[in-house]
Structures are given as structure tokens and as C-alpha cells.
Amino acid sequence: MDITEFQKRGKEMVDYIADYFKQLEKRPVYPDVEPGYLRPLIPDSAPQEPENFEDVLKDFERIIMPGVTHWHSPYFFAYFPTVGSFPALLADILSGGIGCLSFSWAASPACTELETVMLDWLGKMLNLPEEFLAGRDGEGGGVIQGSASEATLVTLLAARTKMIRRVQSENPELTEADVMSRLVAYASDQAHSSVEKAGSIGGVKIKTIPSNDKFAVCGSALKKVLHEDRAAGLIPFFFCATLGTTPCCSFDRLLELGPICNKENIWMHVDAAYAGSAFICPEFRYLLNGVEFADSFNFNPHKWLLINAECSALWVKKRSDLTSAFKVDPLYLQHCHQESGLVTDYRHWQIPLTRRFRSLKMWFVFRMYGIKGLQEHIRKHVKLSHEFENLVHQDERFEICAEVTLGLVCFRLKASNQLNEALLKSINEARKIHLVPCHLREKFVLRFAICSRTVESVHVQFAWKHISKLATDLLKEC
Amino acid sequence: MDITEFQKRGKEMVDYIADYFKQLEKRPVYPDVEPGYLRPLIPDSAPQEPENFEDVLKDFERIIMPGVTHWHSPYFFAYFPTVGSFPALLADILSGGIGCLSFSWAASPACTELETVMLDWLGKMLNLPEEFLAGRDGEGGGVIQGSASEATLVTLLAARTKMIRRVQSENPELTEADVMSRLVAYASDQAHSSVEKAGSIGGVKIKTIPSNDKFAVCGSALKKVLHEDRAAGLIPFFFCATLGTTPCCSFDRLLELGPICNKENIWMHVDAAYAGSAFICPEFRYLLNGVEFADSFNFNPHKWLLINAECSALWVKKRSDLTSAFKVDPLYLQHCHQESGLVTDYRHWQIPLTRRFRSLKMWFVFRMYGIKGLQEHIRKHVKLSHEFENLVHQDERFEICAEVTLGLVCFRLKASNQLNEALLKSINEARKIHLVPCHLREKFVLRFAICSRTVESVHVQFAWKHISKLATDLLKEC
């Protein structure tokens, strides 16, 4: 394919995507396919000779589309949003087009430098403490990770290295393995599964701290476990606090937890993967209070801030904590500027070496929406979740299962888990809207998350009527 | 930005990219900026009000472009290729457009299923042993990782878990920490830095095996170290063999190493990040012989197979080795099909949870180039590297430092390291071509890698004349 054909096909692709968005409401949000549906539809092996673009695009519509879950559909209320936006998409096209990589400053200086400045912009939008910003001569700074899972892992590993060095400097007779065997990390019993995974990858114990009746971890709960673990000879080194848990969007009490972690020399990482975007609105910023005690903070602009995946923002107060945990520096990756204080080599901040030009989409979105436009988007979603909450409240058969703070409503029939499971099944099998469940303690709960960029009151009203009708049918059967 | 404006701007963006490629030869391949150049050029914080697309794109050309290293330029001979292609770019646009994610089968069945089939296609192109393919009921299969670093890490972690379980089942009195403290992994002294990083993340010892005079690890070298380490009470569990090392594209001797690893119960992972793409040509397939002894195999189609980053292909013979190392399964990620043998939940195969629809670009590229088109691309690059090799050979002042097998030529002046460093400096400061160095034993060596999709003999000839002229100038000065 030469440049001229790319120009033609690229524009057809833009039209295809535009049409996709125009028709999106008409597509069933959740696909009606069985596992293994795709393999029989395509050949067993790649063709020897080239095929043409039209055929490939036709096959996309025929083979792929029927198996796609439509995350941008206004009838998609599952998981959490990954909304994206047209400015982000344009930036991604450009990033793919110039195709430069940025594992080191020299590999493409603009990639690295724009990322550092964009993370500063975003940090300021959230009113993050100055220490998290890179500025011209700060010790902190931000980096774009691929996902919150990686952010948690990277900070856990940095904390591990830091604690091993500290313990060894005080007890030179201990080996790294001796220390590792006593290290213990913590997170809420409501924390995301990726925290447990990070602990398991890092080869350290990870314990859950019981959350309270609001599904939040408070200081006393952490203190109790720390006390027991210290008595048993363990070395607490890392606590992952969650702001906006995945099951029900609850908030750990940073203002209680932070001082404890600081006093006990425990690295506090704050995971606000979903909720973080909301903190750009002054009225939700209070939820972030206490971040001043944290060593690192992460949230996913690719969830709720109109930036396409993959874009997870991580800040640390001391970037040397990350780089000293990961630095491996062969000659083919060195460059003459790297010892300058001005230079950031992001490969020392993350698991992968290679990375795309990801900050470009932040720049496009921040400028083309403006802070006001982004705030409007967040506020609209929060308003819609309260609208849904009110509808649930008005129906005596249902109950709200956790406080609605942002864009997620946890609800259920006042009935057995079995009946609620049946309700969810009937909702997803009808394929008009899509939801996923969670467990809150022993209860099976339905999660209604406001997700799409284009979702409006009319879709929320439709969803509720639909759920209500299915519930009526179900209750009749019983 | 509404759909109509996206349609307009998207097409302008396609035109911008087309123009970029048309003008690419005229841009200096390596940017002339100093660290910190960007920050003064843009505001300190994000705008409150929206700005328009034209201004952003104008700023891109004014602020970003001067700081970009042009990886697609035919004068780019640094690192290894990350070529990409127009069909891959089109697929990426489409993937961004529909914006679905695929951490589980249910999150978007088509994403997962196409990935499994594409990795089978690619495995067949390489003539990988049947055991690595998923097929309809295989125990193996492939997954797209973001980078080779992640592939190495994921397999090292899987091997770690497997060995810990094996040792504990034989010695139930040992704790996980006891076993971990004795585990040891191996790689060539020529292996990529990411192997050392993976060992450090995994909290295990990692030792380098001395390579021979061809920079390859042979069986006897591994045997010797294994013997010593077993005698010292260590537990060898993982060997990362490299096919196509980063410094000089040397090849570890799989046919000797594989049987040793199999006999000693050591997981053999084969990292062919760069070289792997060449194995689709029958004349280079011999370089992969011995992969039948490996537990896992990885290479980066985003390096040399015309697929844009990020796309690193990893195959395992037993997918349960990966999934049992990583499986963490909260209710909000469960779905009714997951226990079906047909379903793959790729989140259990990797570090991140979230992933874009990456297999789409494989499908587009394989179909629109055909196997023949891809083979032609590889063959052209290999031919060009031999052309450069011959030019070096004809100049008595220079020497070739390692066998040229694929697209990389390692060469240097027959002179001091200092002089070779000065030569590289003058090459990169002239900004007409871009190269990076490596160390081979005590020698400072220049790496000339054929990278761009559009590089031709004329560019290679130009590069050589340019290098030769700079060398003449430099030698005059001495």
C-alpha cells in the first residue's frame, strides 16, 4: 500500500468510524456469540498472496463486529467507563502515524518531555501537592503507565527495594531473601484484584485489611493488623489505599491511614483508577484529601477523562525511588545527555522498555476540551448516576447497597442472591443494556456504572424501565 | 467535537500523516534539541476553555516535530527497526475507533478470539511446533504482550511458580521464601537488559552465562554453571536463550541448550525479539531449530514484521503454566462462559488487566501483505545489510565485528575505542543518519541496523559514504 492508497483508505476508515458512532445505538450492546464462534469463520492460516482492503473491511463487519462488546454504546453500564473521545482518537492516529518510541529521552525527546509536562498539567488540575510534580527542578513527577495494574506493581516493587535496602543497612547480616520472606503489603478487602497480583509477582505476602460498614478501610483497622504483624516479626512495607473501589466506589480514609503509614515507614500508594478523574472538579476534590501523606498516586485518564486506552497516570514524590529500583543500563540504550538533571529516561519508571507516544492524546484532549469541558463531562455522569439512584429508591422492591458518590450505583432486589443472579442473567441475555455484578460481603449486587460519553437521561430512564420490567417478570415466575 | 467535525479532522489528520511520509527524507533524522527544550514552549497549565484543532496541530508541527526522532526515516539505522506499515496503521485507527477492551472473553469476544487465531496463523508462518498452537483443543497458544520485556517477565514468573510448587511438593517443610532464596535464572552475557530486570522484579538471582567467540551461549557453558550452582545448593529454574542478541544479533545454540534444560527441569524461554520475524522465510528458519525444546517463545512483530507497536508475540506450550501463576478472579470479572474449555481470558496471561484490540493489526497486515509480501520485506533488509557489510569490508580502515546474519552490521575503525566513540559522535551530530553503539567484550562498536520500511540501496550507499568521509576527517585530525 503506497502513500496515495493510504490516504484514500485512511479517509474511508475515518468515515467507517464516524458511521459506527452514528449507528451505535442500534447495535446490540452485548454480542450474541458463543465461545469459539470466530475460528470457523476465517481461514486456518495466513494467505500467501496479498488481499485487498475492501475485503478485509467487509470481513471486519461480517466476522468481528458480531463479536464486539460496544463499550461506547449509551446502553453500556458495565465495569467502569473507558470513554475516549474524538480528540484523543485524532492524537492516537497521529501518534501511530509518526510511530516514534520513547524508552529513553534520546529515542524521541519530544515524547518524553511532553509526557513530563502533561503529567504536571494533570497534577495541577487535580491540585496534587507540589511534591508530586516534576516542574523544573522537582524530585517528583509523573509517568504514563499502560494500566493501573502496572502502576500498583511498579510502586510495590520500588517500595520493596527501598525497604530491603533500609533493613539491610541496619542489619547487614540479613540476605535479600531473609528480608523478602518477612515483608508484608496491605490493601483493603475491597481493593482491585491487581493488588493481590502485584504482591504475588513481587514475591511478597499481601494481606487484606477489613473494610468497615461503608466498605472503607479506616486507621484503626490498619493499626490493628500492623500491630499483630510486627509482633509476629513481619516487616510491613507497602499499603495500597483505594479511592473508588471497583465493587462499589468506596473510599479508604486517607487522612487516618496516611499518618500511620508515614510514622511506620510504610510506602502508601493511592489507587484511584476510576475515581481520580472526578478530582478535577472542586466539589469532588475533598475525596483526595490525605494524598499529601502518600508516596505515590495513580488514576486512569483512560477510564473517565476522555482519553483513549492505554493511559494510566502515576505520580511519585521521589522519582529516584522508581529509577533506583529498575535501572539497568546497557550501552545501546545510553546517550550523552542521560546524566543531566533535566533528562528523564522513562524506561526506568516502568515494566516495559518500549512505549508509544502516549502523552499526545492528553495534550489534544486537555486543549480541545479545556478544563471546563472535562469538568462538565464528569458532572453529567455523576448527575445521571444520582438520577438512577433516585429511580431505584422509588421502587420498594429494590435497595441501594452502597453510598453513591460518583458514577456508580450498586443495587439489588430485596431478595435472595439467587433471584438477583437471575435478574442479572435476564438483563444481559436481553442484550438491550449491559451490566456486571459484584459481591458486597455476602450479597450478590448489580453494578450500574455510567459509562458512555454520549449517555443521556433518556438512556438511564430506558435502562431503569427495562430492569424494572424484567424484575416484574421474574417475580411473577417465583 | 461532534461526529461531523471528527470526520473532517480525521481526514485532515490522514493527509497530515501522508504528507509526513512524503517529506520524511527531508527531515533531519535525529532532533537538534537540548534536554528541557519543550517546557518553555508551552503553557504551565491546561487551558480552562477549549482550543481549536488547527491551533493544536500547528503547535504539533512547531513544538513537537523538532523534538522527534524519526524512526521511519530511511536514514534511521539505530537500535532495531520498529517499522509499522499503512495496513497496521489503518487497523490501529479502527481499533481506537471502536475502542473495546479485552481483559476477559466477555469484555469483547472478538478481541480475544481473533488474537488466539492470529497467533496460530503467525505460529504456522514460523513453522512453530504444533504444541505452541492453540488450535481447537491444544494445551498451548499465543498471546500479544506489549513488549518483549513483559514476555520475559511473564515467563520467568510462571517458571518461578512452577518450580516453587514442584520443590514444595517434594519438600513440604520448605516455605516459599526458602525456595525463592535458592532459585537462579540464567541468560547470556549478551542478553537484553530486560532479562536482568525481570529477575530483579521476580526477586530471584539471575546469572549470566559467558558467550563464546561468536557471542553465542553453547551447551558446555551452561552445563558448567549449572554444575557449580547445584553443588552450591541453588535451584536452577529458568534459562532465557536469545536468538538475535541486541548488541550484535548472535544466536544462542538452542540445539545444545534445549536438551540440557529439558533434562534439568529448567524452563527454557526463547527471546527472538528482533530476529523472530525473519523465521517466516524458509532460508532463515534453521536459526529457530531447537525451539521444540523450549517452554515459551517470543518475538516482536512490531519490530520487523510491519506491525505497529505495541505487538510482542508470546507462545507457550502449556497455557496453564501462565494462568496458574497469575489467576486472581473477582466476581466483577467473571462471566458465565469462563469455565468452558474454549474460552481464553487473556488477563491471566499478562501483567496488565486492560488491553486494546491489538490482534486487528496482525489480521490487516497478514492479509494485505500476504506471507509473500512479508518475506520480501525481510529479504530486502537482509540484502541491504550485506550490501553495507561489503562496503565496510572494502575499506581497510574498518573491521566487521560479528557475523552478519540478518539486518544488523557491527563494525568499527581498526583503532582505539576513543576514536570509535569520536566517530559515532560526529555521525550523530551531523544528523544525516542515526546510529547507536554497543560493547562487544572490551570493544566499542558501531551498530548499523537496517530499519525503515522504505530504506533502499541508495540510502545505504549514502550512509556509507557519509561515515567514510567523517572517518577520513577524524583520522586527519589525529
PDB file of N, CA and C in Angstrom, chain B residues 170-232:
ATOM      1  N   GLU B 170       7.838 -31.776  46.963  1.00  0.00           N
ATOM      2  CA  GLU B 170       8.816 -32.795  47.376  1.00  0.00           C
ATOM      3  C   GLU B 170       9.360 -32.531  48.783  1.00  0.00           C
ATOM      4  N   ASN B 171       9.313 -31.241  49.185  1.00  0.00           N
ATOM      5  CA  ASN B 171       9.849 -30.857  50.498  1.00  0.00           C
ATOM      6  C   ASN B 171       8.850 -29.945  51.206  1.00  0.00           C
ATOM      7  N   PRO B 172       7.776 -30.532  51.717  1.00  0.00           N
ATOM      8  CA  PRO B 172       6.685 -29.710  52.262  1.00  0.00           C
ATOM      9  C   PRO B 172       7.139 -28.810  53.417  1.00  0.00           C
ATOM     10  N   GLU B 173       8.298 -29.084  53.997  1.00  0.00           N
ATOM     11  CA  GLU B 173       8.748 -28.263  55.117  1.00  0.00           C
ATOM     12  C   GLU B 173       9.308 -26.918  54.660  1.00  0.00           C
ATOM     13  N   LEU B 174       9.597 -26.771  53.362  1.00  0.00           N
ATOM     14  CA  LEU B 174      10.180 -25.517  52.875  1.00  0.00           C
ATOM     15  C   LEU B 174       9.104 -24.460  52.631  1.00  0.00           C
ATOM     16  N   THR B 175       9.388 -23.226  53.041  1.00  0.00           N
ATOM     17  CA  THR B 175       8.452 -22.134  52.736  1.00  0.00           C
ATOM     18  C   THR B 175       8.762 -21.627  51.329  1.00  0.00           C
ATOM     19  N   GLU B 176       7.821 -20.815  50.816  1.00  0.00           N
ATOM     20  CA  GLU B 176       8.026 -20.198  49.502  1.00  0.00           C
ATOM     21  C   GLU B 176       9.311 -19.373  49.515  1.00  0.00           C
ATOM     22  N   ALA B 177       9.528 -18.643  50.624  1.00  0.00           N
ATOM     23  CA  ALA B 177      10.724 -17.802  50.734  1.00  0.00           C
ATOM     24  C   ALA B 177      12.001 -18.651  50.728  1.00  0.00           C
ATOM     25  N   ASP B 178      11.959 -19.810  51.382  1.00  0.00           N
ATOM     26  CA  ASP B 178      13.126 -20.711  51.370  1.00  0.00           C
ATOM     27  C   ASP B 178      13.485 -21.077  49.930  1.00  0.00           C
ATOM     28  N   VAL B 179      12.462 -21.456  49.193  1.00  0.00           N
ATOM     29  CA  VAL B 179      12.714 -21.885  47.814  1.00  0.00           C
ATOM     30  C   VAL B 179      13.207 -20.705  46.975  1.00  0.00           C
ATOM     31  N   MET B 180      12.490 -19.574  47.093  1.00  0.00           N
ATOM     32  CA  MET B 180      12.857 -18.378  46.313  1.00  0.00           C
ATOM     33  C   MET B 180      14.328 -18.014  46.517  1.00  0.00           C
ATOM     34  N   SER B 181      14.787 -18.130  47.741  1.00  0.00           N
ATOM     35  CA  SER B 181      16.160 -17.703  48.036  1.00  0.00           C
ATOM     36  C   SER B 181      17.196 -18.578  47.336  1.00  0.00           C
ATOM     37  N   ARG B 182      16.788 -19.751  46.879  1.00  0.00           N
ATOM     38  CA  ARG B 182      17.734 -20.653  46.205  1.00  0.00           C
ATOM     39  C   ARG B 182      17.541 -20.695  44.685  1.00  0.00           C
ATOM     40  N   LEU B 183      16.468 -20.054  44.209  1.00  0.00           N
ATOM     41  CA  LEU B 183      16.201 -20.101  42.766  1.00  0.00           C
ATOM     42  C   LEU B 183      17.236 -19.282  42.004  1.00  0.00           C
ATOM     43  N   VAL B 184      17.596 -19.757  40.824  1.00  0.00           N
ATOM     44  CA  VAL B 184      18.513 -18.987  39.995  1.00  0.00           C
ATOM     45  C   VAL B 184      18.133 -19.131  38.516  1.00  0.00           C
ATOM     46  N   ALA B 185      18.104 -17.991  37.843  1.00  0.00           N
ATOM     47  CA  ALA B 185      17.779 -17.937  36.413  1.00  0.00           C
ATOM     48  C   ALA B 185      19.045 -17.570  35.639  1.00  0.00           C
ATOM     49  N   TYR B 186      19.038 -17.871  34.334  1.00  0.00           N
ATOM     50  CA  TYR B 186      20.243 -17.646  33.521  1.00  0.00           C
ATOM     51  C   TYR B 186      19.915 -17.003  32.186  1.00  0.00           C
ATOM     52  N   ALA B 187      20.877 -16.259  31.698  1.00  0.00           N
ATOM     53  CA  ALA B 187      20.814 -15.752  30.326  1.00  0.00           C
ATOM     54  C   ALA B 187      22.236 -15.457  29.878  1.00  0.00           C
ATOM     55  N   SER B 188      22.394 -15.301  28.593  1.00  0.00           N
ATOM     56  CA  SER B 188      23.705 -14.984  28.019  1.00  0.00           C
ATOM     57  C   SER B 188      24.226 -13.652  28.540  1.00  0.00           C
ATOM     58  N   ASP B 189      25.556 -13.497  28.547  1.00  0.00           N
ATOM     59  CA  ASP B 189      26.109 -12.180  28.863  1.00  0.00           C
ATOM     60  C   ASP B 189      25.798 -11.177  27.756  1.00  0.00           C
ATOM     61  N   GLN B 190      25.235 -11.635  26.662  1.00  0.00           N
ATOM     62  CA  GLN B 190      24.797 -10.774  25.565  1.00  0.00           C
ATOM     63  C   GLN B 190      23.288 -10.525  25.600  1.00  0.00           C
ATOM     64  N   ALA B 191      22.588 -11.090  26.574  1.00  0.00           N
ATOM     65  CA  ALA B 191      21.118 -10.982  26.592  1.00  0.00           C
ATOM     66  C   ALA B 191      20.684  -9.543  26.839  1.00  0.00           C
ATOM     67  N   HIS B 192      19.465  -9.258  26.482  1.00  0.00           N
ATOM     68  CA  HIS B 192      18.905  -7.919  26.639  1.00  0.00           C
ATOM     69  C   HIS B 192      18.773  -7.558  28.122  1.00  0.00           C
ATOM     70  N   SER B 193      18.894  -6.286  28.406  1.00  0.00           N
ATOM     71  CA  SER B 193      18.820  -5.807  29.788  1.00  0.00           C
ATOM     72  C   SER B 193      17.501  -6.171  30.475  1.00  0.00           C
ATOM     73  N   SER B 194      16.467  -6.406  29.688  1.00  0.00           N
ATOM     74  CA  SER B 194      15.170  -6.718  30.286  1.00  0.00           C
ATOM     75  C   SER B 194      15.181  -8.067  31.016  1.00  0.00           C
ATOM     76  N   VAL B 195      16.121  -8.943  30.701  1.00  0.00           N
ATOM     77  CA  VAL B 195      16.178 -10.232  31.396  1.00  0.00           C
ATOM     78  C   VAL B 195      16.648 -10.006  32.836  1.00  0.00           C
ATOM     79  N   GLU B 196      17.688  -9.182  32.976  1.00  0.00           N
ATOM     80  CA  GLU B 196      18.164  -8.850  34.318  1.00  0.00           C
ATOM     81  C   GLU B 196      17.040  -8.173  35.114  1.00  0.00           C
ATOM     82  N   LYS B 197      16.314  -7.276  34.427  1.00  0.00           N
ATOM     83  CA  LYS B 197      15.212  -6.562  35.076  1.00  0.00           C
ATOM     84  C   LYS B 197      14.120  -7.538  35.526  1.00  0.00           C
ATOM     85  N   ALA B 198      13.823  -8.516  34.689  1.00  0.00           N
ATOM     86  CA  ALA B 198      12.796  -9.498  35.047  1.00  0.00           C
ATOM     87  C   ALA B 198      13.211 -10.276  36.297  1.00  0.00           C
ATOM     88  N   GLY B 199      14.474 -10.654  36.362  1.00  0.00           N
ATOM     89  CA  GLY B 199      14.963 -11.382  37.536  1.00  0.00           C
ATOM     90  C   GLY B 199      14.836 -10.523  38.779  1.00  0.00           C
ATOM     91  N   SER B 200      15.183  -9.262  38.636  1.00  0.00           N
ATOM     92  CA  SER B 200      15.125  -8.363  39.778  1.00  0.00           C
ATOM     93  C   SER B 200      13.676  -8.141  40.225  1.00  0.00           C
ATOM     94  N   ILE B 201      12.767  -7.995  39.290  1.00  0.00           N
ATOM     95  CA  ILE B 201      11.343  -7.860  39.638  1.00  0.00           C
ATOM     96  C   ILE B 201      10.843  -9.121  40.332  1.00  0.00           C
ATOM     97  N   GLY B 202      11.229 -10.265  39.791  1.00  0.00           N
ATOM     98  CA  GLY B 202      10.770 -11.536  40.336  1.00  0.00           C
ATOM     99  C   GLY B 202      11.455 -11.918  41.642  1.00  0.00           C
ATOM    100  N   GLY B 203      12.436 -11.129  42.057  1.00  0.00           N
ATOM    101  CA  GLY B 203      13.104 -11.388  43.335  1.00  0.00           C
ATOM    102  C   GLY B 203      13.944 -12.652  43.341  1.00  0.00           C
ATOM    103  N   VAL B 204      14.503 -12.992  42.184  1.00  0.00           N
ATOM    104  CA  VAL B 204      15.351 -14.196  42.106  1.00  0.00           C
ATOM    105  C   VAL B 204      16.738 -13.823  41.582  1.00  0.00           C
ATOM    106  N   LYS B 205      17.702 -14.668  41.888  1.00  0.00           N
ATOM    107  CA  LYS B 205      19.044 -14.470  41.352  1.00  0.00           C
ATOM    108  C   LYS B 205      19.014 -14.644  39.848  1.00  0.00           C
ATOM    109  N   ILE B 206      19.797 -13.819  39.165  1.00  0.00           N
ATOM    110  CA  ILE B 206      19.938 -14.024  37.728  1.00  0.00           C
ATOM    111  C   ILE B 206      21.417 -13.966  37.398  1.00  0.00           C
ATOM    112  N   LYS B 207      21.905 -15.013  36.720  1.00  0.00           N
ATOM    113  CA  LYS B 207      23.332 -15.086  36.402  1.00  0.00           C
ATOM    114  C   LYS B 207      23.532 -15.080  34.895  1.00  0.00           C
ATOM    115  N   THR B 208      24.627 -14.493  34.477  1.00  0.00           N
ATOM    116  CA  THR B 208      24.919 -14.508  33.050  1.00  0.00           C
ATOM    117  C   THR B 208      25.838 -15.677  32.729  1.00  0.00           C
ATOM    118  N   ILE B 209      25.585 -16.264  31.573  1.00  0.00           N
ATOM    119  CA  ILE B 209      26.407 -17.368  31.084  1.00  0.00           C
ATOM    120  C   ILE B 209      27.363 -16.777  30.051  1.00  0.00           C
ATOM    121  N   PRO B 210      28.655 -17.048  30.182  1.00  0.00           N
ATOM    122  CA  PRO B 210      29.592 -16.465  29.211  1.00  0.00           C
ATOM    123  C   PRO B 210      29.327 -16.983  27.799  1.00  0.00           C
ATOM    124  N   SER B 211      29.269 -16.079  26.863  1.00  0.00           N
ATOM    125  CA  SER B 211      29.094 -16.478  25.466  1.00  0.00           C
ATOM    126  C   SER B 211      30.461 -16.798  24.858  1.00  0.00           C
ATOM    127  N   ASN B 212      30.435 -17.490  23.730  1.00  0.00           N
ATOM    128  CA  ASN B 212      31.702 -17.890  23.097  1.00  0.00           C
ATOM    129  C   ASN B 212      32.211 -16.795  22.152  1.00  0.00           C
ATOM    130  N   ASP B 213      33.181 -17.125  21.320  1.00  0.00           N
ATOM    131  CA  ASP B 213      33.789 -16.098  20.463  1.00  0.00           C
ATOM    132  C   ASP B 213      32.834 -15.610  19.381  1.00  0.00           C
ATOM    133  N   LYS B 214      31.718 -16.316  19.204  1.00  0.00           N
ATOM    134  CA  LYS B 214      30.680 -15.833  18.280  1.00  0.00           C
ATOM    135  C   LYS B 214      29.543 -15.149  19.043  1.00  0.00           C
ATOM    136  N   PHE B 215      29.794 -14.858  20.299  1.00  0.00           N
ATOM    137  CA  PHE B 215      28.805 -14.190  21.164  1.00  0.00           C
ATOM    138  C   PHE B 215      27.547 -15.042  21.373  1.00  0.00           C
ATOM    139  N   ALA B 216      27.731 -16.353  21.288  1.00  0.00           N
ATOM    140  CA  ALA B 216      26.626 -17.292  21.476  1.00  0.00           C
ATOM    141  C   ALA B 216      26.876 -18.127  22.731  1.00  0.00           C
ATOM    142  N   VAL B 217      25.817 -18.481  23.430  1.00  0.00           N
ATOM    143  CA  VAL B 217      25.959 -19.412  24.548  1.00  0.00           C
ATOM    144  C   VAL B 217      25.884 -20.828  24.001  1.00  0.00           C
ATOM    145  N   CYS B 218      26.827 -21.667  24.357  1.00  0.00           N
ATOM    146  CA  CYS B 218      26.718 -23.064  23.938  1.00  0.00           C
ATOM    147  C   CYS B 218      26.481 -23.956  25.148  1.00  0.00           C
ATOM    148  N   GLY B 219      26.155 -25.197  24.859  1.00  0.00           N
ATOM    149  CA  GLY B 219      25.740 -26.118  25.917  1.00  0.00           C
ATOM    150  C   GLY B 219      26.752 -26.265  27.033  1.00  0.00           C
ATOM    151  N   SER B 220      28.022 -26.359  26.668  1.00  0.00           N
ATOM    152  CA  SER B 220      29.036 -26.610  27.697  1.00  0.00           C
ATOM    153  C   SER B 220      29.105 -25.472  28.715  1.00  0.00           C
ATOM    154  N   ALA B 221      28.917 -24.254  28.252  1.00  0.00           N
ATOM    155  CA  ALA B 221      28.976 -23.102  29.165  1.00  0.00           C
ATOM    156  C   ALA B 221      27.830 -23.158  30.182  1.00  0.00           C
ATOM    157  N   LEU B 222      26.644 -23.520  29.690  1.00  0.00           N
ATOM    158  CA  LEU B 222      25.502 -23.629  30.608  1.00  0.00           C
ATOM    159  C   LEU B 222      25.731 -24.764  31.599  1.00  0.00           C
ATOM    160  N   LYS B 223      26.167 -25.909  31.063  1.00  0.00           N
ATOM    161  CA  LYS B 223      26.394 -27.087  31.911  1.00  0.00           C
ATOM    162  C   LYS B 223      27.328 -26.780  33.071  1.00  0.00           C
ATOM    163  N   LYS B 224      28.402 -26.067  32.752  1.00  0.00           N
ATOM    164  CA  LYS B 224      29.419 -25.748  33.753  1.00  0.00           C
ATOM    165  C   LYS B 224      28.794 -24.944  34.917  1.00  0.00           C
ATOM    166  N   VAL B 225      28.051 -23.931  34.563  1.00  0.00           N
ATOM    167  CA  VAL B 225      27.441 -23.081  35.597  1.00  0.00           C
ATOM    168  C   VAL B 225      26.399 -23.868  36.393  1.00  0.00           C
ATOM    169  N   LEU B 226      25.620 -24.689  35.699  1.00  0.00           N
ATOM    170  CA  LEU B 226      24.598 -25.485  36.388  1.00  0.00           C
ATOM    171  C   LEU B 226      25.249 -26.402  37.419  1.00  0.00           C
ATOM    172  N   HIS B 227      26.335 -26.998  36.999  1.00  0.00           N
ATOM    173  CA  HIS B 227      27.048 -27.930  37.867  1.00  0.00           C
ATOM    174  C   HIS B 227      27.512 -27.215  39.143  1.00  0.00           C
ATOM    175  N   GLU B 228      28.115 -26.058  38.974  1.00  0.00           N
ATOM    176  CA  GLU B 228      28.599 -25.287  40.120  1.00  0.00           C
ATOM    177  C   GLU B 228      27.448 -24.865  41.034  1.00  0.00           C
ATOM    178  N   ASP B 229      26.367 -24.404  40.391  1.00  0.00           N
ATOM    179  CA  ASP B 229      25.262 -23.870  41.190  1.00  0.00           C
ATOM    180  C   ASP B 229      24.522 -24.968  41.949  1.00  0.00           C
ATOM    181  N   ARG B 230      24.344 -26.107  41.302  1.00  0.00           N
ATOM    182  CA  ARG B 230      23.697 -27.227  42.010  1.00  0.00           C
ATOM    183  C   ARG B 230      24.558 -27.631  43.214  1.00  0.00           C
ATOM    184  N   ALA B 231      25.862 -27.662  42.988  1.00  0.00           N
ATOM    185  CA  ALA B 231      26.776 -28.041  44.076  1.00  0.00           C
ATOM    186  C   ALA B 231      26.669 -27.057  45.237  1.00  0.00           C
ATOM    187  N   ALA B 232      26.371 -25.796  44.907  1.00  0.00           N
ATOM    188  CA  ALA B 232      26.265 -24.774  45.951  1.00  0.00           C
ATOM    189  C   ALA B 232      24.862 -24.733  46.566  1.00  0.00           C
TER     190      ALA B 232
END
